[in-house]
Amino acid sequence: MEQVLQDRIGEYLLPYVEDFIFDELSDSYLEKAGIADILSGVPVPIRKSELSGGLSTLTIAKNMAFIIGCDINFKHRDNYVAYILRTFTAEFVKPLLNEGIEAAAKEDYNYALICFRGALLIDPESVDALYCYGRACKDAYETGEGEEYIGRFKAESLEAFEKVTLKKPDFDLGYYFLGYAYLNLGLYVKAQLTWKSFMELSENEEQKVEVQEWLDKLVEPVKIEQGYNHILSGRYNEGIDILSGYMEDERFNTWWPLWYYLGVAHKALGDSETAEKDFIQVLKLSPSNIETMKELVELYEAGGDAQRAEKYKGKIEIVKSNMEKDRAEKQSHLS
């Protein structure tokens, strides 16, 4: 049974499959080529623009790689990979990477991602494919729109660069981009540690100056994140001691997580009045924050204020409904 792979971004690439039709190769051809054991009863992809021309083994392989790049859980994925490896070996990945790099240079990130995803299925150990994939995901979310789209591509980029640093721990650019991935997700402690590794490995003075500037800027955000972590670990007073020092700091007091974690700590310590103020401040900065509304519902229910509890339950349902409408609208555009 084929392994089902997690696919965060496939729905954005699946429409490219519509450029193909599928047909089976003749039994005589399969026997003659020595691939009947792989492709017997398996339809192969043919670009609609290629219908008038002949199909070479290279064209078949490229089309297969493209299809599985669009859909990494494609029904015949493993057959396609087996065909490519038998016919061309893992070296087939190199021209596929070049094609993806050329597409990325033209800002056709979807096409580039399809090439890199196909390459990774053919050679999962390819650090070059993994690195290129992370870069293309990063470029895609930096130029893309929509909270869900950006979030999915950020997660893919982060995971790719994490794997790069694990597979090739002496590769400085892996740490360089991973640091930015952590920074973009507000993971300041991880960004700091990652960039310190980059500084130890890199000989690129221009990039080192750039990263050092970020490291200097991260001193306070790292302290704030440590405050969050104290609260998550149940060390509420320690967390409050750190975070309360930034309540009047205009550089950071517009960060809604600052107030959210203060609210969580005050609530846990039984200071419901202060917790309520903290959570209300969160909603001023992040009006659709469902988790904060849930915290307020719990506060009001515990305090016997049924009217306010119902008010925020209603707001939660409205936000969820709007999210569902947005998701349905997005799906209709993709279909």
Tab-separated table of C-alpha atoms in Angstrom:
chain	number	residue	atom	x	y	z
A	1	MET	CA	0.000	0.000	0.000
A	2	GLU	CA	1.372	3.393	-1.015
A	3	GLN	CA	2.341	5.728	1.799
A	4	VAL	CA	0.022	8.706	2.178
A	5	LEU	CA	2.065	11.884	2.514
A	6	GLN	CA	1.034	15.088	4.240
A	7	ASP	CA	0.339	17.735	1.628
A	8	ARG	CA	-0.250	21.303	2.794
A	9	ILE	CA	-0.061	23.011	-0.588
A	10	GLY	CA	-1.207	20.421	-3.117
A	11	GLU	CA	-4.619	22.023	-3.620
A	12	TYR	CA	-2.886	25.065	-5.140
A	13	LEU	CA	-1.013	22.884	-7.654
A	14	LEU	CA	-3.675	20.317	-8.615
A	15	PRO	CA	-5.246	22.522	-11.333
A	16	TYR	CA	-2.108	21.968	-13.440
A	17	VAL	CA	-3.122	18.313	-13.863
A	18	GLU	CA	-5.890	19.519	-16.185
A	19	ASP	CA	-3.219	20.123	-18.859
A	20	PHE	CA	-2.879	16.334	-19.229
A	21	ILE	CA	-4.818	13.337	-20.426
A	22	PHE	CA	-3.985	9.751	-19.435
A	23	ASP	CA	-3.624	6.679	-21.619
A	24	GLU	CA	-2.069	3.237	-21.266
A	25	LEU	CA	0.942	2.129	-23.269
A	26	SER	CA	0.511	-0.989	-25.371
A	27	ASP	CA	1.396	-4.367	-23.902
A	28	SER	CA	3.864	-4.977	-26.730
A	29	TYR	CA	5.688	-1.718	-25.997
A	30	LEU	CA	5.810	-2.468	-22.270
A	31	GLU	CA	7.245	-5.932	-22.913
A	32	LYS	CA	9.767	-4.641	-25.429
A	33	ALA	CA	10.903	-1.855	-23.059
A	34	GLY	CA	11.110	-4.241	-20.120
A	35	ILE	CA	8.732	-2.203	-17.960
A	36	ALA	CA	5.601	-4.344	-18.014
A	37	ASP	CA	6.060	-5.135	-14.337
A	38	ILE	CA	5.922	-1.401	-13.550
A	39	LEU	CA	3.402	0.071	-15.980
A	40	SER	CA	1.055	-2.746	-16.975
A	41	GLY	CA	-2.457	-1.360	-16.496
A	42	VAL	CA	-1.059	2.001	-15.398
A	43	PRO	CA	-2.085	5.065	-17.462
A	44	VAL	CA	0.693	7.494	-18.319
A	45	PRO	CA	0.245	11.281	-18.549
A	46	ILE	CA	0.326	13.048	-21.899
A	47	ARG	CA	0.225	16.817	-22.200
A	48	LYS	CA	-2.659	17.935	-24.359
A	49	SER	CA	-0.169	20.053	-26.315
A	50	GLU	CA	1.852	16.889	-27.110
A	51	LEU	CA	-0.976	14.835	-28.617
A	52	SER	CA	0.177	15.408	-32.185
A	53	GLY	CA	3.758	14.335	-31.551
A	54	GLY	CA	5.444	11.108	-30.548
A	55	LEU	CA	6.147	10.200	-26.943
A	56	SER	CA	9.773	9.601	-25.998
A	57	THR	CA	10.872	7.913	-22.786
A	58	LEU	CA	12.167	11.310	-21.627
A	59	THR	CA	8.816	12.991	-22.297
A	60	ILE	CA	6.969	10.255	-20.443
A	61	ALA	CA	9.308	10.574	-17.452
A	62	LYS	CA	9.060	14.367	-17.361
A	63	ASN	CA	5.266	14.194	-17.475
A	64	MET	CA	5.220	11.612	-14.706
A	65	ALA	CA	7.463	13.776	-12.534
A	66	PHE	CA	5.203	16.756	-13.153
A	67	ILE	CA	2.041	14.857	-12.227
A	68	ILE	CA	3.426	13.534	-8.940
A	69	GLY	CA	4.793	17.005	-8.242
A	70	CYS	CA	1.253	18.329	-8.537
A	71	ASP	CA	-0.207	15.513	-6.451
A	72	ILE	CA	2.291	13.782	-4.178
A	73	ASN	CA	-0.375	11.183	-3.313
A	74	PHE	CA	-1.266	10.422	-6.936
A	75	LYS	CA	-2.679	6.905	-7.331
A	76	HIS	CA	0.200	5.680	-9.522
A	77	ARG	CA	2.959	7.708	-7.834
A	78	ASP	CA	5.108	4.720	-6.909
A	79	ASN	CA	4.813	3.239	-10.412
A	80	TYR	CA	5.936	6.529	-11.922
A	81	VAL	CA	8.894	6.823	-9.566
A	82	ALA	CA	9.912	3.228	-10.304
A	83	TYR	CA	9.753	3.892	-14.054
A	84	ILE	CA	11.884	7.031	-13.777
A	85	LEU	CA	14.502	5.369	-11.589
A	86	ARG	CA	14.755	2.309	-13.825
A	87	THR	CA	14.939	4.307	-17.031
A	88	PHE	CA	17.075	7.276	-15.953
A	89	THR	CA	18.282	6.596	-12.349
A	90	ALA	CA	18.189	9.292	-9.658
A	91	GLU	CA	20.282	11.503	-11.952
A	92	PHE	CA	16.958	12.476	-13.520
A	93	VAL	CA	16.575	14.846	-10.583
A	94	LYS	CA	19.309	17.200	-11.853
A	95	PRO	CA	17.560	18.480	-15.014
A	96	LEU	CA	14.307	18.597	-13.051
A	97	LEU	CA	15.958	20.902	-10.507
A	98	ASN	CA	17.358	23.091	-13.289
A	99	GLU	CA	13.890	23.414	-14.791
A	100	GLY	CA	12.492	24.404	-11.408
A	101	ILE	CA	15.239	26.949	-10.783
A	102	GLU	CA	14.575	28.544	-14.177
A	103	ALA	CA	10.855	28.752	-13.383
A	104	ALA	CA	11.556	30.321	-9.977
A	105	ALA	CA	13.812	32.916	-11.624
A	106	LYS	CA	10.796	33.881	-13.763
A	107	GLU	CA	8.675	34.044	-10.570
A	108	ASP	CA	6.591	31.062	-11.694
A	109	TYR	CA	6.745	29.571	-8.221
A	110	ASN	CA	3.959	27.036	-8.684
A	111	TYR	CA	5.745	25.455	-11.629
A	112	ALA	CA	9.012	25.516	-9.695
A	113	LEU	CA	7.400	23.858	-6.690
A	114	ILE	CA	5.943	21.118	-8.881
A	115	CYS	CA	9.431	20.374	-10.242
A	116	PHE	CA	11.014	20.326	-6.782
A	117	ARG	CA	8.247	18.158	-5.280
A	118	GLY	CA	8.665	15.678	-8.120
A	119	ALA	CA	12.419	15.659	-7.579
A	120	LEU	CA	11.996	14.927	-3.865
A	121	LEU	CA	9.742	11.970	-4.578
A	122	ILE	CA	12.317	10.558	-6.975
A	123	ASP	CA	15.251	11.215	-4.609
A	124	PRO	CA	14.074	11.945	-1.044
A	125	GLU	CA	17.695	12.349	0.084
A	126	SER	CA	18.439	15.208	-2.301
A	127	VAL	CA	19.452	18.173	-0.150
A	128	ASP	CA	19.550	20.363	-3.266
A	129	ALA	CA	15.903	19.574	-4.033
A	130	LEU	CA	14.915	20.172	-0.427
A	131	TYR	CA	16.748	23.499	-0.293
A	132	CYS	CA	15.259	24.673	-3.595
A	133	TYR	CA	11.815	23.632	-2.400
A	134	GLY	CA	12.210	25.658	0.803
A	135	ARG	CA	13.360	28.683	-1.182
A	136	ALA	CA	10.425	28.434	-3.609
A	137	CYS	CA	7.915	28.106	-0.747
A	138	LYS	CA	9.464	31.188	0.853
A	139	ASP	CA	9.242	33.175	-2.387
A	140	ALA	CA	5.657	32.003	-2.897
A	141	TYR	CA	4.374	33.147	0.491
A	142	GLU	CA	6.243	36.444	0.292
A	143	THR	CA	4.443	37.284	-2.942
A	144	GLY	CA	1.163	35.465	-2.216
A	145	GLU	CA	-2.058	36.604	-0.607
A	146	GLY	CA	-4.459	35.176	1.941
A	147	GLU	CA	-3.786	34.172	5.514
A	148	GLU	CA	-4.286	30.445	4.928
A	149	TYR	CA	-2.159	30.400	1.762
A	150	ILE	CA	0.694	32.243	3.432
A	151	GLY	CA	0.455	30.082	6.551
A	152	ARG	CA	0.656	26.824	4.609
A	153	PHE	CA	3.616	27.898	2.521
A	154	LYS	CA	5.405	29.246	5.591
A	155	ALA	CA	4.995	25.885	7.297
A	156	GLU	CA	6.327	24.054	4.234
A	157	SER	CA	9.309	26.380	3.959
A	158	LEU	CA	10.141	26.016	7.644
A	159	GLU	CA	9.945	22.223	7.517
A	160	ALA	CA	12.120	22.095	4.404
A	161	PHE	CA	14.888	24.213	5.907
A	162	GLU	CA	14.771	22.257	9.157
A	163	LYS	CA	15.356	19.076	7.157
A	164	VAL	CA	18.163	20.741	5.202
A	165	THR	CA	20.061	21.588	8.389
A	166	LEU	CA	19.572	18.040	9.685
A	167	LYS	CA	20.715	16.405	6.456
A	168	LYS	CA	23.606	18.824	5.861
A	169	PRO	CA	24.584	20.441	9.188
A	170	ASP	CA	27.563	22.279	7.688
A	171	PHE	CA	25.488	24.100	5.035
A	172	ASP	CA	25.374	27.732	6.126
A	173	LEU	CA	22.517	28.857	3.849
A	174	GLY	CA	20.239	26.258	5.402
A	175	TYR	CA	20.596	28.050	8.749
A	176	TYR	CA	20.370	31.464	7.076
A	177	PHE	CA	16.909	30.814	5.629
A	178	LEU	CA	15.736	28.719	8.569
A	179	GLY	CA	16.436	31.693	10.813
A	180	TYR	CA	14.123	33.845	8.702
A	181	ALA	CA	11.477	31.095	8.734
A	182	TYR	CA	11.518	31.060	12.531
A	183	LEU	CA	11.508	34.858	12.648
A	184	ASN	CA	8.432	35.035	10.402
A	185	LEU	CA	6.585	32.700	12.768
A	186	GLY	CA	7.584	34.707	15.846
A	187	LEU	CA	9.855	31.907	17.120
A	188	TYR	CA	12.555	34.271	18.293
A	189	VAL	CA	14.539	31.901	20.507
A	190	LYS	CA	14.859	29.395	17.660
A	191	ALA	CA	15.746	32.173	15.218
A	192	GLN	CA	18.475	33.380	17.564
A	193	LEU	CA	19.979	29.904	18.031
A	194	THR	CA	19.762	29.129	14.308
A	195	TRP	CA	21.453	32.347	13.256
A	196	LYS	CA	24.216	31.811	15.786
A	197	SER	CA	24.935	28.540	13.982
A	198	PHE	CA	24.929	30.414	10.675
A	199	MET	CA	27.426	32.948	12.021
A	200	GLU	CA	29.771	30.129	12.996
A	201	LEU	CA	29.589	28.470	9.576
A	202	SER	CA	29.364	31.322	7.076
A	203	GLU	CA	32.157	33.169	5.347
A	204	ASN	CA	29.781	35.553	3.579
A	205	GLU	CA	30.538	38.837	5.320
A	206	GLU	CA	27.583	40.702	3.819
A	207	GLN	CA	25.102	38.113	5.077
A	208	LYS	CA	26.848	37.953	8.456
A	209	VAL	CA	26.445	41.712	8.910
A	210	GLU	CA	22.758	41.377	7.980
A	211	VAL	CA	22.209	38.509	10.425
A	212	GLN	CA	24.090	40.254	13.227
A	213	GLU	CA	21.742	43.216	12.873
A	214	TRP	CA	18.828	40.843	13.357
A	215	LEU	CA	20.478	39.193	16.333
A	216	ASP	CA	20.836	42.619	17.951
A	217	LYS	CA	17.133	43.310	17.344
A	218	LEU	CA	16.113	39.943	18.785
A	219	VAL	CA	17.391	40.538	22.319
A	220	GLU	CA	14.062	41.865	23.647
A	221	PRO	CA	11.766	39.580	21.596
A	222	VAL	CA	13.714	36.588	22.909
A	223	LYS	CA	13.070	37.760	26.491
A	224	ILE	CA	9.364	38.128	25.699
A	225	GLU	CA	9.206	34.638	24.222
A	226	GLN	CA	10.904	33.316	27.341
A	227	GLY	CA	8.074	34.939	29.287
A	228	TYR	CA	5.541	33.094	27.121
A	229	ASN	CA	7.387	29.832	27.725
A	230	HIS	CA	7.362	30.351	31.501
A	231	ILE	CA	3.582	30.714	31.389
A	232	LEU	CA	3.140	27.691	29.131
A	233	SER	CA	5.198	25.708	31.647
A	234	GLY	CA	3.043	26.846	34.565
A	235	ARG	CA	5.577	29.305	35.981
A	236	TYR	CA	2.999	32.072	35.944
A	237	ASN	CA	4.639	34.596	38.271
A	238	GLU	CA	7.953	34.350	36.431
A	239	GLY	CA	6.185	34.908	33.142
A	240	ILE	CA	4.262	37.891	34.469
A	241	ASP	CA	7.467	39.399	35.861
A	242	ILE	CA	9.014	39.356	32.387
A	243	LEU	CA	5.998	40.345	30.292
A	244	SER	CA	4.691	43.104	32.536
A	245	GLY	CA	7.883	45.025	31.822
A	246	TYR	CA	6.728	45.480	28.224
A	247	MET	CA	3.160	46.631	28.843
A	248	GLU	CA	4.117	50.293	28.378
A	249	ASP	CA	6.794	49.637	25.750
A	250	GLU	CA	5.432	50.948	22.436
A	251	ARG	CA	7.746	48.641	20.506
A	252	PHE	CA	6.003	45.541	21.853
A	253	ASN	CA	2.698	46.418	23.534
A	254	THR	CA	0.850	46.068	20.234
A	255	TRP	CA	1.811	42.379	20.092
A	256	TRP	CA	-1.417	40.596	20.955
A	257	PRO	CA	0.369	37.449	22.287
A	258	LEU	CA	1.916	39.610	25.033
A	259	TRP	CA	-1.539	40.361	26.403
A	260	TYR	CA	-2.877	36.883	25.715
A	261	TYR	CA	-0.214	35.177	27.825
A	262	LEU	CA	-0.581	37.772	30.559
A	263	GLY	CA	-4.288	36.979	30.556
A	264	VAL	CA	-3.647	33.241	30.738
A	265	ALA	CA	-1.281	33.747	33.692
A	266	HIS	CA	-3.595	36.086	35.588
A	267	LYS	CA	-6.534	33.737	34.994
A	268	ALA	CA	-4.528	30.760	36.266
A	269	LEU	CA	-3.593	32.721	39.393
A	270	GLY	CA	-7.223	33.585	40.070
A	271	ASP	CA	-6.979	37.277	39.146
A	272	SER	CA	-10.056	37.285	36.931
A	273	GLU	CA	-10.407	41.065	36.751
A	274	THR	CA	-6.898	41.609	35.397
A	275	ALA	CA	-7.210	38.597	33.090
A	276	GLU	CA	-10.400	40.048	31.604
A	277	LYS	CA	-8.615	43.338	30.866
A	278	ASP	CA	-5.739	41.460	29.252
A	279	PHE	CA	-8.041	39.447	27.005
A	280	ILE	CA	-10.069	42.521	26.027
A	281	GLN	CA	-6.796	44.147	25.003
A	282	VAL	CA	-6.029	41.119	22.826
A	283	LEU	CA	-9.324	41.550	20.994
A	284	LYS	CA	-8.589	45.221	20.364
A	285	LEU	CA	-5.434	44.112	18.560
A	286	SER	CA	-6.758	40.844	17.083
A	287	PRO	CA	-10.570	41.112	16.846
A	288	SER	CA	-11.182	37.603	15.469
A	289	ASN	CA	-9.033	35.774	18.008
A	290	ILE	CA	-11.165	32.746	18.851
A	291	GLU	CA	-8.890	31.372	21.588
A	292	THR	CA	-9.126	34.645	23.481
A	293	MET	CA	-12.915	34.665	23.162
A	294	LYS	CA	-12.986	31.126	24.586
A	295	GLU	CA	-10.906	32.321	27.541
A	296	LEU	CA	-13.408	35.114	28.162
A	297	VAL	CA	-16.331	32.680	27.965
A	298	GLU	CA	-14.681	30.555	30.647
A	299	LEU	CA	-14.023	33.619	32.808
A	300	TYR	CA	-17.608	34.849	32.576
A	301	GLU	CA	-19.114	31.408	33.139
A	302	ALA	CA	-16.921	30.902	36.200
A	303	GLY	CA	-18.036	34.327	37.477
A	304	GLY	CA	-21.713	33.665	36.821
A	305	ASP	CA	-21.992	36.301	34.085
A	306	ALA	CA	-24.116	34.285	31.638
A	307	GLN	CA	-24.992	37.302	29.477
A	308	ARG	CA	-21.395	38.131	28.604
A	309	ALA	CA	-20.514	34.469	28.198
A	310	GLU	CA	-23.292	34.122	25.599
A	311	LYS	CA	-22.153	37.302	23.889
A	312	TYR	CA	-18.702	35.857	23.190
A	313	LYS	CA	-20.089	32.446	22.295
A	314	GLY	CA	-22.080	34.252	19.627
A	315	LYS	CA	-19.002	36.095	18.392
A	316	ILE	CA	-17.091	32.803	18.172
A	317	GLU	CA	-19.821	31.327	15.958
A	318	ILE	CA	-19.778	34.404	13.707
A	319	VAL	CA	-15.993	34.183	13.254
A	320	LYS	CA	-16.183	30.448	12.538
A	321	SER	CA	-18.986	30.999	10.039
A	322	ASN	CA	-16.988	33.700	8.240
A	323	MET	CA	-13.962	31.398	8.123
A	324	GLU	CA	-16.068	28.637	6.579
A	325	LYS	CA	-17.453	31.049	3.981
A	326	ASP	CA	-13.935	32.202	3.088
A	327	ARG	CA	-12.780	28.596	2.784
A	328	ALA	CA	-15.743	27.651	0.589
A	329	GLU	CA	-15.171	30.682	-1.628
A	330	LYS	CA	-11.508	29.771	-2.019
A	331	GLN	CA	-12.414	26.188	-2.927
A	332	SER	CA	-14.871	27.415	-5.580
A	333	HIS	CA	-12.123	29.525	-7.168
A	334	LEU	CA	-9.760	26.532	-7.239
A	335	SER	CA	-12.315	24.110	-8.694
